[in-house]
CSV table of C-alpha atoms and ligand atoms in Angstrom, one decimal:
chain,number,residue,atom,x,y,z
A,25,MET,CA,259.8,28.4,149.6
A,26,ALA,CA,259.7,32.0,150.0
A,27,THR,CA,257.2,33.5,149.2
A,28,LEU,CA,257.4,36.4,146.3
A,29,PRO,CA,256.7,39.5,147.3
A,30,SER,CA,253.2,40.9,145.9
A,31,LEU,CA,252.2,43.5,143.2
A,32,THR,CA,249.8,45.0,146.1
A,33,ASP,CA,252.8,46.2,147.8
A,34,LEU,CA,254.2,48.3,144.8
A,35,ALA,CA,253.6,52.3,144.8
A,36,LEU,CA,251.7,53.5,141.4
A,37,SER,CA,254.5,55.2,141.0
A,38,ALA,CA,256.0,51.6,140.6
A,39,PHE,CA,254.6,50.1,137.8
A,40,GLU,CA,255.8,52.1,134.9
A,41,PRO,CA,259.5,51.7,135.7
A,42,LEU,CA,258.9,47.9,136.5
A,43,ALA,CA,258.0,47.4,132.7
A,44,ALA,CA,260.9,49.5,131.3
A,45,GLU,CA,263.0,47.1,133.8
A,46,LEU,CA,261.6,44.0,132.0
A,47,GLY,CA,262.5,45.5,129.0
A,48,GLU,CA,258.3,46.2,128.2
A,49,PRO,CA,256.9,49.3,127.2
A,50,ARG,CA,255.6,51.8,130.1
A,51,PHE,CA,252.1,51.6,129.2
A,52,ALA,CA,252.4,48.3,130.0
A,53,GLY,CA,253.2,48.9,133.3
A,54,LYS,CA,249.9,51.1,133.6
A,55,ASN,CA,248.1,48.0,132.0
A,56,LEU,CA,249.5,46.2,134.7
A,57,ARG,CA,248.9,48.5,137.0
A,58,ARG,CA,245.0,48.7,135.8
A,59,TRP,CA,244.7,45.3,136.4
A,60,VAL,CA,246.1,45.0,139.9
A,61,PHE,CA,244.2,48.1,141.5
A,62,GLU,CA,241.0,48.3,139.0
A,63,ARG,CA,240.6,45.2,137.6
A,64,HIS,CA,241.0,42.7,140.4
A,65,ALA,CA,243.0,39.9,138.7
A,66,ARG,CA,244.2,37.4,140.2
A,67,ASP,CA,246.5,36.0,138.2
A,68,PHE,CA,249.0,36.9,135.1
A,69,ALA,CA,247.0,34.8,133.2
A,70,ALA,CA,243.9,36.5,132.7
A,71,MET,CA,246.5,40.0,132.2
A,72,SER,CA,245.5,39.3,128.4
A,73,ASP,CA,246.8,42.9,127.3
A,74,LEU,CA,250.0,42.4,128.3
A,75,SER,CA,252.2,39.9,126.1
A,76,LYS,CA,253.2,36.9,126.9
A,77,ARG,CA,257.3,37.5,128.0
A,78,PHE,CA,255.7,40.0,130.5
A,79,ARG,CA,253.3,38.2,131.9
A,80,ALA,CA,256.3,35.7,132.4
A,81,ALA,CA,258.6,37.7,133.6
A,82,LEU,CA,256.1,38.7,136.0
A,83,ALA,CA,254.8,35.1,137.0
A,84,GLU,CA,258.6,34.6,138.4
A,85,ARG,CA,258.9,37.6,140.5
A,86,PHE,CA,255.7,38.4,141.9
A,87,VAL,CA,251.8,37.3,142.8
A,88,VAL,CA,248.5,39.2,143.5
A,89,ARG,CA,248.3,38.8,146.8
A,90,ARG,CA,244.9,38.4,148.7
A,91,THR,CA,244.2,38.5,151.9
A,92,ALA,CA,241.8,35.7,152.4
A,93,ILE,CA,239.1,36.0,155.2
A,94,ALA,CA,238.6,34.0,158.3
A,95,ALA,CA,235.8,35.1,159.3
A,96,ASP,CA,233.3,36.7,157.8
A,97,ARG,CA,229.5,37.9,160.5
A,98,ALA,CA,226.9,40.1,159.8
A,99,ASP,CA,224.6,41.7,162.0
A,100,PRO,CA,220.6,42.8,161.3
A,101,GLY,CA,222.0,46.1,160.8
A,102,GLY,CA,223.9,45.0,157.8
A,103,THR,CA,227.3,45.9,159.3
A,104,ARG,CA,229.5,43.0,158.6
A,105,ALA,CA,233.2,42.1,159.9
A,106,PHE,CA,235.5,40.4,158.6
A,107,VAL,CA,238.5,38.8,160.0
A,108,LEU,CA,241.5,38.8,157.8
A,109,ARG,CA,244.2,36.1,158.0
A,110,LEU,CA,247.4,37.2,156.8
A,111,ALA,CA,250.2,35.7,154.7
A,112,ASP,CA,252.5,34.8,158.6
A,113,GLY,CA,249.0,33.7,159.8
A,114,LYS,CA,248.3,37.0,162.3
A,115,THR,CA,245.1,38.4,161.7
A,116,ILE,CA,243.6,42.0,161.3
A,117,GLU,CA,239.7,43.0,161.1
A,118,THR,CA,238.1,44.8,158.6
A,119,VAL,CA,234.4,45.8,158.8
A,120,LEU,CA,232.0,46.4,156.0
A,121,ILE,CA,229.1,49.6,157.3
A,122,PRO,CA,226.3,49.8,154.4
A,123,GLU,CA,224.4,52.7,154.7
A,124,GLU,CA,221.9,54.3,152.9
A,125,GLU,CA,224.2,55.0,149.0
A,126,ARG,CA,227.6,54.6,151.2
A,127,ARG,CA,229.5,51.2,151.1
A,128,THR,CA,232.4,52.5,153.8
A,129,VAL,CA,235.4,50.0,154.6
A,130,CYS,CA,237.1,50.5,158.3
A,131,VAL,CA,240.5,49.3,157.8
A,132,SER,CA,243.3,48.3,160.2
A,133,THR,CA,246.9,49.5,159.7
A,134,GLN,CA,248.7,47.6,162.6
A,135,VAL,CA,248.4,43.6,164.2
A,136,GLY,CA,247.7,44.8,168.0
A,137,CYS,CA,248.3,48.7,168.6
A,138,PRO,CA,250.9,50.0,170.5
A,139,VAL,CA,248.6,52.7,172.2
A,140,ALA,CA,246.7,50.7,174.7
A,141,CYS,CA,243.5,53.1,175.6
A,142,VAL,CA,242.1,51.4,178.6
A,143,PHE,CA,238.7,50.6,177.1
A,144,CYS,CA,240.0,49.3,173.4
A,145,ALA,CA,240.4,45.3,172.5
A,146,SER,CA,242.9,46.0,169.8
A,147,GLY,CA,246.1,47.0,172.1
A,148,LEU,CA,245.4,44.6,174.8
A,149,ASP,CA,248.2,43.0,173.7
A,150,GLY,CA,250.2,45.8,172.2
A,151,LEU,CA,252.2,45.9,168.6
A,152,ILE,CA,252.5,42.8,167.2
A,153,ARG,CA,253.4,44.0,163.4
A,154,ASN,CA,252.7,46.7,161.2
A,155,LEU,CA,250.7,46.5,158.5
A,156,THR,CA,252.6,46.1,155.0
A,157,PRO,CA,251.2,48.9,152.1
A,158,GLY,CA,249.2,46.4,150.3
A,159,GLU,CA,248.0,44.2,153.5
A,160,ILE,CA,246.3,48.2,154.0
A,161,ILE,CA,245.3,48.6,150.8
A,162,GLU,CA,243.8,44.8,150.5
A,163,GLN,CA,241.3,45.2,152.9
A,164,VAL,CA,239.4,47.6,150.6
A,165,LEU,CA,239.7,45.1,147.6
A,166,VAL,CA,238.4,42.4,149.5
A,167,VAL,CA,235.4,44.0,150.9
A,168,GLN,CA,234.8,44.6,146.7
A,169,GLU,CA,235.2,41.6,146.1
A,170,ALA,CA,232.4,40.3,149.0
A,171,LEU,CA,229.9,42.9,147.7
A,172,PRO,CA,227.2,42.1,145.9
A,173,PRO,CA,227.6,42.6,142.4
A,174,GLY,CA,226.8,46.4,141.1
A,175,GLU,CA,227.6,47.4,144.8
A,176,SER,CA,231.0,49.3,145.2
A,177,VAL,CA,233.0,50.5,147.9
A,178,THR,CA,232.5,54.6,148.4
A,179,ASN,CA,234.0,55.7,151.2
A,180,VAL,CA,236.9,54.2,153.9
A,181,VAL,CA,237.5,55.0,157.6
A,182,VAL,CA,241.2,54.1,158.9
A,183,MET,CA,239.4,53.2,162.2
A,184,GLY,CA,240.2,49.6,162.5
A,185,ILE,CA,243.0,47.9,164.5
A,186,GLY,CA,246.6,50.1,165.4
A,187,GLU,CA,247.1,54.1,165.2
A,188,PRO,CA,247.7,55.0,161.4
A,189,THR,CA,250.1,57.4,162.1
A,190,MET,CA,252.5,54.9,163.6
A,191,ASN,CA,252.6,53.3,160.2
A,192,LEU,CA,252.6,56.6,158.2
A,193,PRO,CA,254.7,55.3,155.5
A,194,ALA,CA,252.7,52.6,154.5
A,195,LEU,CA,249.7,55.0,155.5
A,196,GLU,CA,250.7,57.6,152.9
A,197,GLN,CA,251.2,55.2,150.4
A,198,ALA,CA,247.7,53.7,150.7
A,199,LEU,CA,246.2,56.7,150.7
A,200,ALA,CA,247.7,57.2,147.3
A,201,THR,CA,246.8,54.5,146.2
A,202,TRP,CA,242.9,54.2,147.1
A,203,ASN,CA,242.6,58.1,146.3
A,204,ASP,CA,244.7,58.8,142.8
A,205,PRO,CA,242.4,58.1,139.2
A,206,ALA,CA,245.6,55.5,138.2
A,207,GLY,CA,244.6,53.1,141.6
A,208,LEU,CA,241.1,53.0,142.6
A,209,GLY,CA,240.3,56.4,142.3
A,210,LEU,CA,238.2,57.1,145.9
A,211,GLY,CA,237.9,60.8,146.0
A,212,ALA,CA,240.2,62.2,149.1
A,213,ARG,CA,237.0,63.8,151.2
A,214,ARG,CA,235.7,59.7,151.0
A,215,ILE,CA,238.4,58.6,153.2
A,216,THR,CA,238.6,59.2,156.7
A,217,ILE,CA,241.9,58.5,159.3
A,218,SER,CA,241.0,58.3,162.8
A,219,THR,CA,244.7,59.0,165.1
A,220,VAL,CA,245.0,59.8,168.6
A,221,GLY,CA,247.2,62.5,167.3
A,222,PHE,CA,250.8,63.0,167.5
A,223,PRO,CA,251.2,66.8,166.2
A,224,ALA,CA,254.3,66.1,163.8
A,225,ARG,CA,252.2,63.0,162.6
A,226,ILE,CA,249.5,65.3,161.4
A,227,ASP,CA,251.5,67.9,160.3
A,228,ARG,CA,252.9,65.7,157.8
A,229,LEU,CA,249.6,64.3,156.8
A,230,ALA,CA,248.5,67.9,156.2
A,231,ALA,CA,251.6,68.3,154.0
A,232,LEU,CA,250.0,66.1,151.7
A,233,LYS,CA,247.3,68.7,150.5
A,234,LYS,CA,244.5,66.6,150.2
A,235,GLU,CA,241.2,66.8,151.5
A,236,PHE,CA,241.5,63.7,153.5
A,237,GLY,CA,238.6,63.8,156.3
A,238,LEU,CA,240.6,64.0,159.8
A,239,ALA,CA,239.0,62.5,163.5
A,240,ILE,CA,240.7,63.0,166.4
A,241,SER,CA,240.1,60.6,169.4
A,242,LEU,CA,240.1,63.0,172.2
A,243,HIS,CA,238.2,61.1,175.2
A,244,ALA,CA,239.2,63.5,177.8
A,245,PRO,CA,238.9,67.4,177.9
A,246,ARG,CA,241.7,67.5,180.3
A,247,GLN,CA,245.4,66.5,180.3
A,248,GLU,CA,245.3,64.4,183.2
A,249,LEU,CA,242.0,62.4,182.3
A,250,ARG,CA,243.8,61.8,179.0
A,251,GLU,CA,246.8,60.5,179.9
A,252,LYS,CA,244.8,57.8,182.0
A,253,LEU,CA,242.8,56.8,179.8
A,254,LEU,CA,245.5,57.1,176.5
A,255,PRO,CA,248.7,56.1,178.6
A,256,ASN,CA,250.1,55.7,175.7
A,257,ALA,CA,249.6,58.7,174.5
A,258,GLY,CA,250.4,60.8,177.6
A,259,GLY,CA,252.6,62.9,175.4
A,260,ILE,CA,250.9,64.9,173.4
A,261,LEU,CA,249.5,67.8,175.2
A,262,LEU,CA,246.0,69.1,174.3
A,263,ARG,CA,247.1,72.8,174.0
A,264,ASP,CA,249.7,71.2,171.0
A,265,LEU,CA,247.3,68.7,169.8
A,266,LEU,CA,244.7,71.4,169.0
A,267,ALA,CA,247.1,73.3,167.6
A,268,ALA,CA,248.5,70.8,165.2
A,269,THR,CA,244.1,70.2,164.2
A,270,ARG,CA,243.9,74.1,164.1
A,271,ARG,CA,246.9,73.8,161.2
A,272,TRP,CA,245.1,71.2,160.0
A,273,PHE,CA,241.8,73.0,158.5
A,274,ASP,CA,244.1,76.1,157.5
A,275,ALA,CA,246.0,73.8,155.1
A,276,THR,CA,243.0,71.6,153.1
A,277,GLY,CA,240.0,73.3,154.8
A,278,ARG,CA,238.1,70.6,156.4
A,279,ARG,CA,237.2,70.7,159.9
A,280,VAL,CA,237.9,68.1,161.9
A,281,THR,CA,235.6,65.7,164.0
A,282,PHE,CA,237.1,64.8,167.4
A,283,GLU,CA,235.7,61.3,168.9
A,284,TYR,CA,235.2,61.3,172.2
A,285,VAL,CA,234.2,57.6,173.6
A,286,LEU,CA,231.5,58.1,176.9
A,287,LEU,CA,232.3,55.8,179.5
A,288,ASP,CA,230.0,55.9,183.1
A,289,GLY,CA,231.5,57.3,185.8
A,290,ILE,CA,234.7,58.3,184.1
A,291,ASN,CA,234.5,61.0,181.6
A,292,ALA,CA,230.6,61.4,181.0
A,293,SER,CA,229.5,63.7,183.6
A,294,GLU,CA,228.2,67.4,182.9
A,295,ARG,CA,231.6,68.3,184.0
A,296,GLU,CA,234.0,66.9,181.5
A,297,ALA,CA,230.6,68.3,179.1
A,298,THR,CA,231.2,71.6,180.2
A,299,GLU,CA,235.3,71.2,180.1
A,300,LEU,CA,235.1,70.1,176.5
A,301,ALA,CA,232.6,73.1,175.8
A,302,ALA,CA,235.4,75.4,176.5
A,303,LEU,CA,238.2,73.7,174.9
A,304,LEU,CA,236.7,73.2,171.9
A,305,ARG,CA,234.0,76.6,171.5
A,306,GLY,CA,234.3,78.7,168.3
A,307,PHE,CA,236.6,75.4,166.9
A,308,PRO,CA,235.7,74.7,163.7
A,309,CYS,CA,234.8,71.0,164.0
A,310,HIS,CA,232.7,68.1,165.0
A,311,VAL,CA,232.3,65.9,168.0
A,312,ASN,CA,231.2,62.7,167.9
A,313,LEU,CA,229.9,61.0,170.9
A,314,ILE,CA,230.7,56.9,170.8
A,315,PRO,CA,228.9,55.6,173.7
A,316,VAL,CA,231.9,53.0,174.2
A,317,ASN,CA,231.3,49.2,173.2
A,318,PRO,CA,231.8,46.9,176.1
A,319,VAL,CA,234.6,44.8,176.1
A,320,ASP,CA,234.4,41.5,177.3
A,321,GLY,CA,237.0,41.7,180.6
A,322,LEU,CA,237.1,45.6,180.3
A,323,PRO,CA,235.3,47.3,183.4
A,324,TYR,CA,233.9,50.1,180.9
A,325,ARG,CA,230.0,51.1,180.7
A,326,ARG,CA,228.0,53.4,178.5
A,327,PRO,CA,226.5,55.8,180.4
A,328,ALA,CA,222.3,56.2,180.6
A,329,PRO,CA,221.1,57.4,177.6
A,330,ASP,CA,219.4,60.5,179.2
A,331,ALA,CA,223.0,61.3,181.0
A,332,ILE,CA,224.3,60.8,176.8
A,333,ASP,CA,221.5,63.9,176.6
A,334,ARG,CA,222.8,65.7,178.8
A,335,PHE,CA,226.1,65.7,177.2
A,336,LYS,CA,225.0,66.3,173.9
A,337,ALA,CA,222.8,68.9,175.1
A,338,ILE,CA,225.7,71.3,177.1
A,339,LEU,CA,227.6,70.8,173.8
A,340,LEU,CA,225.0,71.9,171.3
A,341,GLY,CA,224.3,74.9,174.1
A,342,ALA,CA,227.8,76.3,173.5
A,343,GLY,CA,227.3,76.6,169.7
A,344,LEU,CA,229.2,73.1,169.2
A,345,ASP,CA,227.9,70.6,166.7
A,346,ALA,CA,227.5,66.9,168.6
A,347,THR,CA,226.2,63.9,167.7
A,348,VAL,CA,225.7,60.4,169.3
A,349,ARG,CA,227.1,57.7,167.1
A,350,HIS,CA,224.3,54.7,167.5
A,351,PRO,CA,226.2,52.2,168.2
A,352,ARG,CA,226.3,49.5,164.8
A,353,GLY,CA,227.0,45.6,164.8
A,354,ASP,CA,226.7,45.7,168.2
A,355,GLY,CA,225.7,42.0,168.0
A,356,ILE,CA,229.1,40.9,166.0
A,357,ALA,CA,230.8,42.9,168.2
A,358,ALA,CA,232.4,45.1,165.4
A,359,ALA,CA,233.8,48.2,167.2
A,360,CYS,CA,237.9,48.1,167.1
A,361,GLY,CA,239.2,44.4,167.1
A,362,GLN,CA,236.3,43.0,169.1
A,363,LEU,CA,235.3,40.4,166.7
A,364,ARG,CA,239.6,39.4,166.1
A,365,LEU,CA,239.8,39.4,169.3
A,366,LYS,CA,237.0,37.2,169.9
A,367,VAL,CA,238.2,34.4,166.8
A,368,GLU,CA,241.5,34.5,168.3
A,369,GLN,CA,240.3,33.7,171.7
A,370,ASP,CA,237.7,30.6,170.4
A,371,GLU,CA,241.2,29.5,167.8
A,372,SER,CA,242.9,29.0,170.9
A,373,ARG,CA,240.8,27.4,172.9
A,374,ALA,CA,239.5,25.3,169.8
A,375,THR,CA,243.7,24.1,169.1
A,376,THR,CA,247.0,24.7,170.1
A,377,PRO,CA,248.8,27.2,169.2
A,378,ARG,CA,251.5,27.4,166.3
A,379,ALA,CA,254.7,27.5,166.4
B,423,SAH,N1,244.1,53.9,166.7
B,423,SAH,C1,243.0,54.9,166.0
B,423,SAH,C2,242.5,54.5,165.1
B,423,SAH,C3,241.5,53.3,165.5
B,423,SAH,S1,240.2,53.5,166.8
B,423,SAH,C4,242.5,56.1,167.2
B,423,SAH,O1,242.5,56.1,168.3
B,423,SAH,O2,241.9,57.2,166.3
B,423,SAH,C5,238.6,54.2,166.3
B,423,SAH,C6,237.9,54.5,167.0
B,423,SAH,O3,237.4,53.9,168.0
B,423,SAH,C7,238.6,55.9,168.2
B,423,SAH,O4,238.0,57.0,168.7
B,423,SAH,C8,238.8,54.6,169.6
B,423,SAH,O5,238.9,55.4,170.4
B,423,SAH,C9,237.4,54.0,169.2
B,423,SAH,N2,237.4,53.1,170.2
B,423,SAH,C10,238.1,52.3,170.9
B,423,SAH,N3,238.0,50.9,171.7
B,423,SAH,C11,236.6,51.0,171.7
B,423,SAH,C12,235.5,50.7,171.8
B,423,SAH,N4,235.4,49.8,173.4
B,423,SAH,N5,233.7,51.5,171.9
B,423,SAH,C13,234.4,52.5,171.8
B,423,SAH,N6,235.1,53.2,170.9
B,423,SAH,C14,235.8,52.8,171.2
């Protein structure tokens, strides 16, 4: 039997027309929307303020899906990585990062990734498929439901598996559903999108005129080095990327974060620090230096602590705002698809592959 579509895949604006189509008043559509996104209902029987007839009609046509948790590992620092199994058996990773009052969820947008950054676990097998809007949205619902009573998701970072701007319509629906008061009602400033930075796609996100956070995975101050590290983002000229980032700032008033993964012997010397400082001087931005999380089978290592300090000091000396991201979730391989990879490898060692 084919599975019915899930209401979590529906745009917020589709609920009232759906009610009308099924012969119900529009406010019943609003109530339904509230059950799905605010009240975390999973079955129609629980939706007590909808008419029996409406509930029966819905049950024939839809489910309220919830992507299943296949593995859940916490590290001593409190970071919790979830491997989620999608309806078609494929897996993605979602991470909860608790910090003081914040509960941040790091979500995936694709199964696999087409960009294949050389140090990243997510792109090793290329892109398998895009996530649907509901599969992206549900990751926040799943984590919310795993939190102890009284705790709520406060922030979302789109920094998990996949290149979000290469699944743009689904991303836009997820952003709207998280942000809109009729959805989850998370403020735009609490939602950050991380991207390798296709200029036209940045412009399209800027056109939403929302104060979402934007993080650009820069990783190199020179075109030729960036193309080596991000082979499938080679068409992006640094010049065009910076111009698009500037337009983003003009449209949203929010300075961007440049992410820079530090790879020993490759992009982390004083030469690169000096070049990066020159490239970004005067730019309204924050630089986040990320000592690489080594991935099994890949040769990349973190620079020594004093080399990291020197790199940062050069940026600060040029008047830039720079911080080092202290590795979180090392014990559970939380960086970008690493736990998923581990679970998949364990499973393929333990079982014969599914057809
Ligand atoms: N595709 C998007 C979002 C996902 S990756 C992007 O590239 O921005 C989120 C961040 O984690 C990116 O900056 C990415 O370069 C970084 N990352 C990937 N693999 C990593 C690793 N092994 N160690 C540290 N950071 C990594």
